[in-house]
């Protein structure tokens, strides 16, 4: 029973923010393994399993565009929410006129990827859970287009369309090309919830394929 | 509490603008947003969300459960209420509270969702007190909007205007009129696609059937209370809703969106009115279990 799956995801725009340029956001050249995992989790996830991204096929040419928007710079203050909750009936809001800031973002456009991934079982799996069951649910959801919530490319305003990829070979614009993308975010290490650590890897796009398996991960 | 929505939805909004600027681009001197490669007009997701918030704020007037968290204009200064943010408790107090009540994060989150329509709908980031480990976290709302794009490439036209009232005394001595500029789109029809996840509604924010009705009402009327000198004539022309029979949905969203075809009439070179377009819903591409509702 194979635990692997291939999913084609595509959309008009995408923004996989580089952590070093997060104020005026700038996207990585291609989808990060963690964003790919997020897309798969939007389709199906269960505490008893975890997704591992193996390879990413980049089908379209990497192209950028930019957009500047008015954004708010503050967040909901948990402590003021708590005050109001405990009886202090005061106004609780953000005034966008005062808390406004303009930020540009450099986005990817016309993206089209195939994500090759598999899942591993975790210790949270109960006795009834087994890989066959998860695989069945995943395949059913991919075939029917069902999802927990609509997957997205980095930010929720860039929705991702998805379908099960059943082709044996994936056509890519980067056939015969090797492109070094530098260090890219691999994923976050959530093992200690008090101290979540980012992990990076050296991304090399070879013949349109970003190999994620067996990569050296740098913290 | 009202019934939480039980079905996944997708929706398509078609809105048009006549002699106005639907969404200015801060990068381009407030010209209408244009995709530089293709010439298609763009309206951002946040622009429409702002209008939905404004509509709800106007009709509900901050009534219980329908407050709006991100307001455009408020009479009170935010600095006035920063004081009380720290009155109730401080870092230390919160730590104690967290020990006593491990559910406090969840409770604050629920409280915010219950009271604020926009948090219940679009979500919010609530992570201010990370230091004290008080973190009600990110709330992902069930409603997700993409960018709007015009059906055909748009042309933005610069209109130069004059005014007779001069701002400063010094200028008034030198000249009697001042020139200004307005950038307008003569006509454009835009299309937006949106998604509503019933799972997030049930598990996170409690977005209800009544909220959904209010959302449709807000989308239909979002431009009716947003008239201004810059906007010109804007109107929502179509709100097509796909109601899936299940919480997770019946078919891929892109298939539903592809079933809606918006086309300019062949004999029209320069579209200038809504009737220059035809809207076709290809019912045969839509599974029978998905209910299609035209809200206008």
CSV table of C-alpha atoms in Angstrom, one decimal, chain A residues 36-123:
chain,number,residue,atom,x,y,z
A,36,UNK,CA,3.2,22.6,0.0
A,37,UNK,CA,2.6,20.7,3.3
A,38,UNK,CA,0.0,23.4,4.2
A,39,UNK,CA,-1.8,22.8,0.9
A,40,UNK,CA,-2.0,19.1,1.5
A,41,UNK,CA,-3.2,19.7,5.1
A,42,UNK,CA,-6.0,21.9,3.8
A,43,UNK,CA,-7.2,18.9,1.9
A,44,UNK,CA,-6.7,16.3,4.6
A,45,UNK,CA,-5.0,16.1,7.9
A,46,UNK,CA,-5.4,13.9,11.0
A,47,UNK,CA,-3.4,13.9,14.2
A,48,UNK,CA,-2.5,10.3,13.4
A,49,UNK,CA,-0.6,11.2,10.3
A,50,UNK,CA,1.9,13.7,9.1
A,51,UNK,CA,2.7,14.9,5.6
A,52,UNK,CA,6.2,14.7,4.2
A,53,UNK,CA,6.9,16.5,0.9
A,54,UNK,CA,9.3,14.5,-1.3
A,55,UNK,CA,9.6,16.5,-4.5
A,56,UNK,CA,8.1,19.6,-6.1
A,57,UNK,CA,7.8,19.8,-9.9
A,58,UNK,CA,7.8,23.4,-11.2
A,59,UNK,CA,5.8,23.4,-14.5
A,60,UNK,CA,5.7,27.0,-15.4
A,61,UNK,CA,8.3,29.7,-15.8
A,62,UNK,CA,9.1,31.7,-12.7
A,63,UNK,CA,7.6,35.1,-13.2
A,64,UNK,CA,7.0,38.0,-10.7
A,65,UNK,CA,4.6,40.9,-10.3
A,66,UNK,CA,4.2,43.4,-7.5
A,67,UNK,CA,1.3,44.9,-5.7
A,68,UNK,CA,1.1,47.5,-3.0
A,69,UNK,CA,-1.8,47.5,-0.5
A,70,UNK,CA,-3.0,49.4,2.5
A,71,UNK,CA,-2.5,47.1,5.5
A,72,UNK,CA,-3.0,47.4,9.2
A,73,UNK,CA,0.0,47.2,11.4
A,74,UNK,CA,-1.5,46.2,14.7
A,75,UNK,CA,-2.9,43.0,15.9
A,76,UNK,CA,-5.8,42.1,18.2
A,77,UNK,CA,-4.5,42.6,21.7
A,78,UNK,CA,-5.3,39.5,23.7
A,79,UNK,CA,-5.1,41.4,27.0
A,80,UNK,CA,-7.6,44.1,26.0
A,81,UNK,CA,-9.9,41.4,24.8
A,82,UNK,CA,-9.6,39.8,28.2
A,83,UNK,CA,-10.4,43.1,29.9
A,84,UNK,CA,-13.5,43.5,27.8
A,85,UNK,CA,-14.5,39.9,28.3
A,86,UNK,CA,-14.3,40.3,32.1
A,87,UNK,CA,-16.9,43.1,32.1
A,88,UNK,CA,-15.0,46.2,31.0
A,89,UNK,CA,-17.4,47.3,28.3
A,90,UNK,CA,-15.0,49.5,26.4
A,91,UNK,CA,-14.6,50.0,22.6
A,92,UNK,CA,-12.3,47.3,21.2
A,93,UNK,CA,-11.1,47.8,17.7
A,94,UNK,CA,-8.4,48.9,15.4
A,95,UNK,CA,-8.8,52.2,13.6
A,96,UNK,CA,-7.4,51.6,10.2
A,97,UNK,CA,-7.0,55.3,9.6
A,98,UNK,CA,-4.4,55.5,12.3
A,99,UNK,CA,-3.0,52.0,12.2
A,100,UNK,CA,-2.5,52.0,8.4
A,101,UNK,CA,0.6,51.2,6.6
A,102,UNK,CA,1.3,50.7,2.9
A,103,UNK,CA,3.3,47.6,2.0
A,104,UNK,CA,4.4,46.3,-1.4
A,105,UNK,CA,4.6,42.6,-2.1
A,106,UNK,CA,6.4,40.8,-4.8
A,107,UNK,CA,4.3,37.9,-6.0
A,108,UNK,CA,4.7,35.0,-8.3
A,109,UNK,CA,2.2,34.7,-11.1
A,110,UNK,CA,0.7,31.8,-13.1
A,111,UNK,CA,2.2,29.1,-10.9
A,112,UNK,CA,1.6,25.5,-11.6
A,113,UNK,CA,3.3,22.7,-9.4
A,114,UNK,CA,3.0,19.1,-8.8
A,115,UNK,CA,3.6,18.1,-5.2
A,116,UNK,CA,4.8,14.6,-4.6
A,117,UNK,CA,4.4,13.7,-1.0
A,118,UNK,CA,3.7,10.8,1.3
A,119,UNK,CA,2.4,10.5,4.9
A,120,UNK,CA,3.9,8.9,7.9
A,121,UNK,CA,1.9,7.6,10.9
A,122,UNK,CA,2.4,9.4,14.2
A,123,UNK,CA,2.0,8.2,17.8
